[in-house]
CSV table of C-alpha atoms in Angstrom, one decimal:
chain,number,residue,atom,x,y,z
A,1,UNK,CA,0.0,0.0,0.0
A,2,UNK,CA,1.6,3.5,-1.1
A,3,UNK,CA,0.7,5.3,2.0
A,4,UNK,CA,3.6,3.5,4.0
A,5,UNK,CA,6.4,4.9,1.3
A,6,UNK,CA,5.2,8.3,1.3
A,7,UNK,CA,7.4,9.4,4.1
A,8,UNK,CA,10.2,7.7,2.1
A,9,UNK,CA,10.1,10.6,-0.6
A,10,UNK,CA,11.1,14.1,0.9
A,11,UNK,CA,14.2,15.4,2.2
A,12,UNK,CA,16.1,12.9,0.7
A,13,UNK,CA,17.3,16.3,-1.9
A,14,UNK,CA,19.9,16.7,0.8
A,15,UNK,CA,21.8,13.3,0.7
A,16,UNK,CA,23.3,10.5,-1.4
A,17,UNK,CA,24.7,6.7,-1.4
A,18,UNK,CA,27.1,4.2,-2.4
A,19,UNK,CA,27.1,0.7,-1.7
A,20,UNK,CA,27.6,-3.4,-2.5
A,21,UNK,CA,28.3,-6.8,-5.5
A,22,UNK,CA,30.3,-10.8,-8.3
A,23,UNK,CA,32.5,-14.0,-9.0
A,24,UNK,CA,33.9,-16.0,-11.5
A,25,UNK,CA,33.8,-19.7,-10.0
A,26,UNK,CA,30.1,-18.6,-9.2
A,27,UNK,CA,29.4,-18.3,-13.2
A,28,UNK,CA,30.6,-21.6,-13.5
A,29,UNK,CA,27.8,-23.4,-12.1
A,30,UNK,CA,25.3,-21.7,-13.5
A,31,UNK,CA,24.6,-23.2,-16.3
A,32,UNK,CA,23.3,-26.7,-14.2
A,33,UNK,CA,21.0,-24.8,-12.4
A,34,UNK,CA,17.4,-24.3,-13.5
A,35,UNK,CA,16.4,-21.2,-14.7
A,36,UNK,CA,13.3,-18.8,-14.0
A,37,UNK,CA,11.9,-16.7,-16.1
A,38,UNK,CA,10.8,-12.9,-15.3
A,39,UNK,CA,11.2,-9.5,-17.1
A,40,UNK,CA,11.2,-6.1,-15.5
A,41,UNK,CA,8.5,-3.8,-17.0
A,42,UNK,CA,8.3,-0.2,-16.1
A,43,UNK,CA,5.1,1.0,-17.6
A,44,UNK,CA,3.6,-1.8,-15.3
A,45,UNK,CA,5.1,-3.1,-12.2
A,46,UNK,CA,7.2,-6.6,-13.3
A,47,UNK,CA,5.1,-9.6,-11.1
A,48,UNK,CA,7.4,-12.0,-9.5
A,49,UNK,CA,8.5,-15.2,-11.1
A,50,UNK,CA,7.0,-18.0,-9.6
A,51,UNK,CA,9.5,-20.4,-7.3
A,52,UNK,CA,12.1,-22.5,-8.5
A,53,UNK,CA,12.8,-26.2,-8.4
A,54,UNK,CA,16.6,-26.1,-7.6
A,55,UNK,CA,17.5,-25.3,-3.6
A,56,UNK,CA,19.9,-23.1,-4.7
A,57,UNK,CA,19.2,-19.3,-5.0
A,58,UNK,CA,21.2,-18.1,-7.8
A,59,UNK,CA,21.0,-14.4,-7.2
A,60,UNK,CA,21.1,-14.6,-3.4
A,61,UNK,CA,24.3,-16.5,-3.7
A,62,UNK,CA,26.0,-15.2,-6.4
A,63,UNK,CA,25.7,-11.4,-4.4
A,64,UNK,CA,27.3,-13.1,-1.1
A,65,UNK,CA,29.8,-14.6,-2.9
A,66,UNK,CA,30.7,-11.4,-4.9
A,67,UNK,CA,31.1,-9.5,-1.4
A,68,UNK,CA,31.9,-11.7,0.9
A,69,UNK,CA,34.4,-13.7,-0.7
A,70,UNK,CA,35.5,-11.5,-3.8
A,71,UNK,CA,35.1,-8.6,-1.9
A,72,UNK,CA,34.0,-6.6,-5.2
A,73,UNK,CA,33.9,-2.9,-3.7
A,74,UNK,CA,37.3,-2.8,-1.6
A,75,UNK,CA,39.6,-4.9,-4.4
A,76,UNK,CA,40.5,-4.7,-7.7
A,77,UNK,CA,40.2,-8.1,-8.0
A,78,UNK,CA,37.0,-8.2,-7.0
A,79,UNK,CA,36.0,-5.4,-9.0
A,80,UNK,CA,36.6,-6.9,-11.8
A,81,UNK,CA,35.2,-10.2,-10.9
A,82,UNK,CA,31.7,-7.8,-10.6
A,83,UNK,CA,32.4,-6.9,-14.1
A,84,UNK,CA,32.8,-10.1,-15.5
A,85,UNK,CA,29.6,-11.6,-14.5
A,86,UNK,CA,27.8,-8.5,-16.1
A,87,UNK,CA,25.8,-9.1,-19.0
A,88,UNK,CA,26.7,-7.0,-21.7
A,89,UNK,CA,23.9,-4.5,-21.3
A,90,UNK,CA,24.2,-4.3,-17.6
A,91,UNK,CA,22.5,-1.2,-16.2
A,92,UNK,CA,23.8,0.0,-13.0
A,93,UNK,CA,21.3,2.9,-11.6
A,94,UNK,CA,23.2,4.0,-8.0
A,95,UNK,CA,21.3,6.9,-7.2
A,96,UNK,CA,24.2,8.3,-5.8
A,97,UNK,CA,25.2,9.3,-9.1
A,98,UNK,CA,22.6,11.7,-12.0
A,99,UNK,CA,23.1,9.1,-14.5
A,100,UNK,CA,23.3,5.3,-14.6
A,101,UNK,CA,25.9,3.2,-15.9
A,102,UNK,CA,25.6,0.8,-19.1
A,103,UNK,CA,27.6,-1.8,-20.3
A,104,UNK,CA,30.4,-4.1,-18.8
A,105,UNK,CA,33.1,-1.5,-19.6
A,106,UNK,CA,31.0,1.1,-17.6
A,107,UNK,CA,30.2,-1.2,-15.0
A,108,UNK,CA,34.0,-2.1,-14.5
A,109,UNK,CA,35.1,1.5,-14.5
A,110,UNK,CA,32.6,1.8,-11.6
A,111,UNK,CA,33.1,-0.4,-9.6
A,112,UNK,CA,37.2,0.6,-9.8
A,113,UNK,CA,36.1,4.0,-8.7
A,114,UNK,CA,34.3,2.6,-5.8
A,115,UNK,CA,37.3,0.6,-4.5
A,116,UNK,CA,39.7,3.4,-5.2
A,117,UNK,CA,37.1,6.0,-3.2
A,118,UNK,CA,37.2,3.4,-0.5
A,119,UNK,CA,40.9,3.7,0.0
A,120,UNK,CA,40.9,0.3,1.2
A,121,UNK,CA,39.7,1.7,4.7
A,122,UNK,CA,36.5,-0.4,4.8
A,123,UNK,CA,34.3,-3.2,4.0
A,124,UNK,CA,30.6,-4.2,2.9
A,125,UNK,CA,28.6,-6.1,5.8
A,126,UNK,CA,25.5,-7.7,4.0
A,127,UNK,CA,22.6,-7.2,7.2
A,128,UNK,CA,19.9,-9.2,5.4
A,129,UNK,CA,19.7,-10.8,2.1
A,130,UNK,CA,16.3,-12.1,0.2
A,131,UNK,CA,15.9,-15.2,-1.2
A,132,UNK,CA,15.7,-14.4,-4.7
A,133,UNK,CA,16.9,-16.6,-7.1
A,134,UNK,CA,16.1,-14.9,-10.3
A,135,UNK,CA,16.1,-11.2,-8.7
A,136,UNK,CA,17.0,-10.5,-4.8
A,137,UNK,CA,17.8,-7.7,-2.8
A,138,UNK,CA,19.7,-6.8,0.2
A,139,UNK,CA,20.9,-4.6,3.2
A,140,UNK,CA,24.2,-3.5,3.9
A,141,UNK,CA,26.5,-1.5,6.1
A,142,UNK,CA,30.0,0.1,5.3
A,143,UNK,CA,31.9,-0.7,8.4
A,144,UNK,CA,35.8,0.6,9.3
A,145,UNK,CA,37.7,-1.5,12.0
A,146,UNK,CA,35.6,-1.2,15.1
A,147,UNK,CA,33.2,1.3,13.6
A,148,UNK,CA,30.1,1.2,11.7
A,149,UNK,CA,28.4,3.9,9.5
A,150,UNK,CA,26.6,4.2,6.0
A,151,UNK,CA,23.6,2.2,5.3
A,152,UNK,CA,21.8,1.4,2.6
A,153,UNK,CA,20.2,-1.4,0.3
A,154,UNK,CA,20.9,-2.5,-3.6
A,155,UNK,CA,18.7,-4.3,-5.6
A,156,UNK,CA,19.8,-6.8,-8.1
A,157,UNK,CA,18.4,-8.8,-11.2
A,158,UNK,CA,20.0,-11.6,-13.3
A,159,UNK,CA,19.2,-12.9,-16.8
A,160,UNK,CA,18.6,-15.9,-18.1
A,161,UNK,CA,22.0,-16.4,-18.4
A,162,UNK,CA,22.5,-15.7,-14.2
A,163,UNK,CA,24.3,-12.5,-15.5
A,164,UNK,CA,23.9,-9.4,-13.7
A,165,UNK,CA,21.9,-7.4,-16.2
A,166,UNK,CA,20.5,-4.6,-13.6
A,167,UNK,CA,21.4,-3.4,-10.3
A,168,UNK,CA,19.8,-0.3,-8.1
A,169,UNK,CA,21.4,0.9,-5.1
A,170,UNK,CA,20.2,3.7,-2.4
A,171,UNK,CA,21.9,4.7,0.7
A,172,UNK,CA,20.7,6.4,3.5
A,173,UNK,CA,20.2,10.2,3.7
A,174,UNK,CA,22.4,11.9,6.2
A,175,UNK,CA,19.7,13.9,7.3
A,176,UNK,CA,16.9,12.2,8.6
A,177,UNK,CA,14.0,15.2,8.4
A,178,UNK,CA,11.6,12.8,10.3
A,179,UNK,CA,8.4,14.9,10.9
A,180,UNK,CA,8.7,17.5,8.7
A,181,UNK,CA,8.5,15.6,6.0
A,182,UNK,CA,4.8,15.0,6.6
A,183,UNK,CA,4.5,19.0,6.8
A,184,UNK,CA,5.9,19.4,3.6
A,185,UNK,CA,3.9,16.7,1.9
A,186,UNK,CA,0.5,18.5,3.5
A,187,UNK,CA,1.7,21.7,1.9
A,188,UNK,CA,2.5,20.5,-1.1
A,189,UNK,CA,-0.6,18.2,-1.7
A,190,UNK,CA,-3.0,20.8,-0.3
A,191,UNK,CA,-6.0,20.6,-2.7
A,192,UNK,CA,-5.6,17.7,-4.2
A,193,UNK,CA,-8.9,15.7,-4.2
A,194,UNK,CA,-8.2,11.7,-3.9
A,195,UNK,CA,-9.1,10.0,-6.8
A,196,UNK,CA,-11.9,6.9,-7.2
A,197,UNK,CA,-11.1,3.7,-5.3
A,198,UNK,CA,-10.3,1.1,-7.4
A,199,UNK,CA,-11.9,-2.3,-6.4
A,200,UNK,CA,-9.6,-5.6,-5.2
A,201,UNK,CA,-9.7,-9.1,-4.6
A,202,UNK,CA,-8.6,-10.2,-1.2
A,203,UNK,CA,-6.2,-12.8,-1.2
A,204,UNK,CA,-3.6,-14.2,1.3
A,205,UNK,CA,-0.6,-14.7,-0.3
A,206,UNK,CA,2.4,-16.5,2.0
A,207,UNK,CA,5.4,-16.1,-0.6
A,208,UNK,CA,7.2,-12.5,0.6
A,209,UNK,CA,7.3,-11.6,-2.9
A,210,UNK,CA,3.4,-12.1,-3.4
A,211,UNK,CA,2.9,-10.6,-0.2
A,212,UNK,CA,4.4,-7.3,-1.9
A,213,UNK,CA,2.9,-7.5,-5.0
A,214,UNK,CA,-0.5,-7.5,-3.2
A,215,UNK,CA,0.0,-4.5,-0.6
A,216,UNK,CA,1.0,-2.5,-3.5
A,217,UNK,CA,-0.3,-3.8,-6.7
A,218,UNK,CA,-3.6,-5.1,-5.9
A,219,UNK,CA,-4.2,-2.5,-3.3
A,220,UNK,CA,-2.5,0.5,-4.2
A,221,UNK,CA,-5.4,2.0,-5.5
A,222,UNK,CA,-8.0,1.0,-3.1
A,223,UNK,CA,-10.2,3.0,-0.9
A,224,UNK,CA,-7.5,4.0,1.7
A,225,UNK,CA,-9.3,3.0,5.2
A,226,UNK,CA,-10.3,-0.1,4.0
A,227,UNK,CA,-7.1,-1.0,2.4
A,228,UNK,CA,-5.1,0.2,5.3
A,229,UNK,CA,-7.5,-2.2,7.5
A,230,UNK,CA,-6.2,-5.1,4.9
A,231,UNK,CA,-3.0,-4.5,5.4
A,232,UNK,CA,-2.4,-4.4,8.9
A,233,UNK,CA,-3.6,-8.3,9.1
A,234,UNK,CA,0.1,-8.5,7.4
A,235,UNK,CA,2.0,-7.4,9.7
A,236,UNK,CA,3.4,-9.3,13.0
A,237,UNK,CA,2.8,-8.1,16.3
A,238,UNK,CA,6.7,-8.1,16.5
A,239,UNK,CA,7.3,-5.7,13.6
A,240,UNK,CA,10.2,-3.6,13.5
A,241,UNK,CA,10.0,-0.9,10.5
A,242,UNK,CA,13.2,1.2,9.6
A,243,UNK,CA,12.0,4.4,7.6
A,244,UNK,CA,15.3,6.1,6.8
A,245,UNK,CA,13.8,9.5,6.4
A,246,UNK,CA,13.3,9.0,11.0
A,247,UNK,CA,16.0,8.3,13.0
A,248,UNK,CA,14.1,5.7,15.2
A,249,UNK,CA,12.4,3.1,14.1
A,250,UNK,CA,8.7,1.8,14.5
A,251,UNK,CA,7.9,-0.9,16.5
A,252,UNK,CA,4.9,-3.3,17.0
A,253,UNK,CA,1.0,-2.8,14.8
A,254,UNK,CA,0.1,0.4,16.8
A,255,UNK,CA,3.0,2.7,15.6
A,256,UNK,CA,2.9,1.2,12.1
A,257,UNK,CA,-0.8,1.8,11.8
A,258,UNK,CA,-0.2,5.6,13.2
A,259,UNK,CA,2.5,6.1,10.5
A,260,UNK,CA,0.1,4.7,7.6
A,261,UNK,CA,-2.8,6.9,8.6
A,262,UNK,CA,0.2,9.9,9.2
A,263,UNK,CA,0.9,9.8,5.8
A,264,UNK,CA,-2.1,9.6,3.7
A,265,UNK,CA,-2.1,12.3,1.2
A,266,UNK,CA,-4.1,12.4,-1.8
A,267,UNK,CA,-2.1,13.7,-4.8
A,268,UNK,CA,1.0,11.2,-4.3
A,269,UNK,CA,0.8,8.4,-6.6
A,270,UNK,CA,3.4,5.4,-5.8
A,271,UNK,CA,4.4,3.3,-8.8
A,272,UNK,CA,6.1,0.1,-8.2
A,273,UNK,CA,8.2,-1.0,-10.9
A,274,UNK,CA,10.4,-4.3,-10.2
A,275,UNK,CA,10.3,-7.3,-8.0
A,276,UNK,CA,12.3,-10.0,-6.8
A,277,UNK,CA,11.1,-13.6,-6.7
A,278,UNK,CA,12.0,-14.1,-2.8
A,279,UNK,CA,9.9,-16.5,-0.5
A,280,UNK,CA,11.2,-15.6,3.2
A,281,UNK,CA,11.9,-11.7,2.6
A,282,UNK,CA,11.8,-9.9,-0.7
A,283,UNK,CA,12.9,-6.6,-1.9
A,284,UNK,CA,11.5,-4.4,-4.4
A,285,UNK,CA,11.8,-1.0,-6.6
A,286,UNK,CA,9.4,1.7,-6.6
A,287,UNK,CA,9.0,5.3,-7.8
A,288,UNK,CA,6.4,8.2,-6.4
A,289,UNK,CA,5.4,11.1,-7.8
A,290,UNK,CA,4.0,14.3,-6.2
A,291,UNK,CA,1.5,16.3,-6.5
A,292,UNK,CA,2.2,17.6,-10.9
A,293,UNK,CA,6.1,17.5,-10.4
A,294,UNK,CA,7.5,16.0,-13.8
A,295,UNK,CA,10.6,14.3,-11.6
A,296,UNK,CA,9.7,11.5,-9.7
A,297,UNK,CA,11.8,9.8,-6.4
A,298,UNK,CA,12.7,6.7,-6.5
A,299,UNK,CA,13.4,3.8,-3.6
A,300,UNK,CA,14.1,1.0,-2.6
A,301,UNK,CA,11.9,-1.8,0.1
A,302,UNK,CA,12.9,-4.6,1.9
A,303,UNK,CA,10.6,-7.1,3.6
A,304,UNK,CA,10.8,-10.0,5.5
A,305,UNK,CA,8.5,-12.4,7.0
A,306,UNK,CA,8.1,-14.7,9.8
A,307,UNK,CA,9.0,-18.1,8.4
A,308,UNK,CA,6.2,-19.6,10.5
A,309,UNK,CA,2.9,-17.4,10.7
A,310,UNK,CA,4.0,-15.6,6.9
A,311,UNK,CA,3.4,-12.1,8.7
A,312,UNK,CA,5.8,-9.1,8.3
A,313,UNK,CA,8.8,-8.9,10.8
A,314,UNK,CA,10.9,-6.7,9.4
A,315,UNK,CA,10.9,-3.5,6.9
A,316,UNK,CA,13.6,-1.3,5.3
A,317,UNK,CA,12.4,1.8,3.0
A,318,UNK,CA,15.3,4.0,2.0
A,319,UNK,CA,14.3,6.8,-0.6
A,320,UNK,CA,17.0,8.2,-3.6
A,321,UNK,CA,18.4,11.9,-3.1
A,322,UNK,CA,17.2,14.4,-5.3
A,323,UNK,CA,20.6,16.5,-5.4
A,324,UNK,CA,23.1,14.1,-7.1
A,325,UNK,CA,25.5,13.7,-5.8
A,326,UNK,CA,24.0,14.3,-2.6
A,327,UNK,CA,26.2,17.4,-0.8
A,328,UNK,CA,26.2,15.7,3.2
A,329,UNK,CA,26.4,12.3,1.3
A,330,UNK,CA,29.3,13.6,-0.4
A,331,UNK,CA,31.2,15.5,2.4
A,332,UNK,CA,31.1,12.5,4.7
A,333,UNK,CA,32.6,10.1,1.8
A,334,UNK,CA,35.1,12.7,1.9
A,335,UNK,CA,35.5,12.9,5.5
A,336,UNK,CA,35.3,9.2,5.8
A,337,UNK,CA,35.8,7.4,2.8
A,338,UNK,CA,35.5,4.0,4.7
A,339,UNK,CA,32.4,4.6,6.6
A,340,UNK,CA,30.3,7.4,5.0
A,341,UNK,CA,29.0,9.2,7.7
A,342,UNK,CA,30.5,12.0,10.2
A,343,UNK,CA,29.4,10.0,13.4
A,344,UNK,CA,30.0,6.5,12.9
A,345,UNK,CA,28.5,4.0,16.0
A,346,UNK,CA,30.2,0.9,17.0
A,347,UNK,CA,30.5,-2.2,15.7
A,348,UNK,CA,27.8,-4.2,16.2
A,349,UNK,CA,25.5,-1.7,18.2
A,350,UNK,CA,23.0,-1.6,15.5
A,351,UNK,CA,21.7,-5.4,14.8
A,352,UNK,CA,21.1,-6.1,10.9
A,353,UNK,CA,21.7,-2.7,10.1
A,354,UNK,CA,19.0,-1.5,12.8
């Protein structure tokens, strides 16, 4: 449902991103695994593949292997591993940057730049990982010795070929507007008549990609109290919900359902555009434009779910910068090339990214 991304959208002008992925031994096996078939479309959000056969997760472990073991943004070596398991028309879209990257050649000069701005003072800490096997996403932290500090999370899709063909990645904002971001989307929607509900089938889906695709596909244009009613039977009573635009997150039904009904402004239309095939937790891209601006923001969600009751445990929304490259994104990279941030937290004091 759109209404939980709105917050995701404003003040996110002031910051900027950079973040994790590839392996050659990896690309070796693919070809005896079983592949699944999915497209992105942009015009219409791209509907999840339906699950694999094979046990293996071919996107999911393909990205661990390319940074945990190749370690493709702190070595060259790795780098270049990344590029190598590109297909030839590999997008890149990290929104720290105006404009994407194409190509393997374009993807390898990237990735070079990445390791070279890291000045080997840091690594790439994957929090949570979906288990996509066409298309998964996942969470990450930049962490320095003892110290922790930019996060962020990077969607990733393969072909049919297991090649990397597109990858989107979003870091944090540095600035964390929290409640005025609501202000400013009441001022800027003011007058705005919502539009005709748009009738739904209920369903109860228990794959995490499905589970997406429903809250906001099925009911992204429903009448809002009703559809808000529908999705709170999602969510666990244990929820924990990381909006990067706050600095705290939401805990439990009752502060998720006050951020929902927060943030439900007519004249904001969210658009979600591609989706990954996971079953536990899944991660998806999105877009939302406001009110008759001709830009739009885009973002990134990550969901999981409890393994036994199928309800939401844990969310991660992290919104694009509109200023790229972000200036505080920029001046903390600077700063603190291996951590991102000008107060970094110690290691380990923030659980999966928290």
């Amino acid at each position: 449902m759109r209404k939980l991304l709105f917050v995701c959208i404003c003040f996110a002008a002031v910051e900027g991103f950079v973040g994790p992925l590839s392996t050659g031994k990896w690309r070796d096996s693919l070809g005896e695994i079983d592949h699944v078939g999915a497209t992105a479309v942009f015009a219409e959000p791209a509907r999840a593949p339906q699950p694999s056969n094979t046990k293996v997760k071919r996107a999911r472990e393909l990205i661990r292997c390319l940074i945990e073991e190749d370690k493709c943004y702190t070595t060259e070596s790795g780098a270049k591993q990344f590029a190598d398991v590109c297909a030839s028309n590999v997008v890149i879209a990290d929104c720290f940057f105006p404009q994407p990257f194409n190509g393997k050649s374009e993807a390898l000069t990237y990735m070079l730049e990445r390791v070279a701005q890291r000045k080997e003072k840091s690594n790439v800490r994957i929090d949570k990982i979906s288990d996509g096997d066409k298309a998964c996403g996942f969470a990450w932290t930049w962490t320095c010795g003892d110290e922790e500090g930019l996060r962020g999370t990077t969607f990733v899709e393969l072909n049919d070929s297991g090649e990397i063909q597109y990858l989107q990645e979003i870091p944090e904002p540095i600035y964390k507007p929290g409640d005025l971001t609501k202000q400013l989307l009441e001022a800027i929607t003011q007058g705005f008549e919502p539009k005709p509900p748009v009738p739904y089938e209920k369903r109860r889906p228990t794959r995490a990609c499905e589970v997406a695709e429903y809250l906001f596909v099925d009911l992204n244009k429903a009448e809002p109290v009703e559809a808000t009613n529908e999705l709170m039977t999602f969510f666990d009573d244990n929820v924990i919900y990381r909006d990067f635009n706050f600095e705290e997150v939401l805990r439990g039904p009752t502060e998720v359902r006050q951020f929902v009904d927060d943030f439900n402004f007519p004249g904001i239309e969210f658009r979600p555009i591609r989706f990954d095939d996971g079953d536990v937790s899944t991660c998806f891209t999105w877009e939302i434009a406001i009110a008759d601006a001709p830009d739009t923001i885009k973002g990134i969600s990550f969901y999981e779910l409890d393994p036994e009751t199928r309800k939401i445990i844990y969310v991660r929304d992290v919104p694009e910068s509109a200023i790229k490259p972000p200036i505080l994104g920029t001046w903390a990279r600077n700063l603190r090339p291996g951590l991102g941030v000008f107060q970094p937290v110690p290691i380990g004091s923030r659980p999966n990214g928290m």
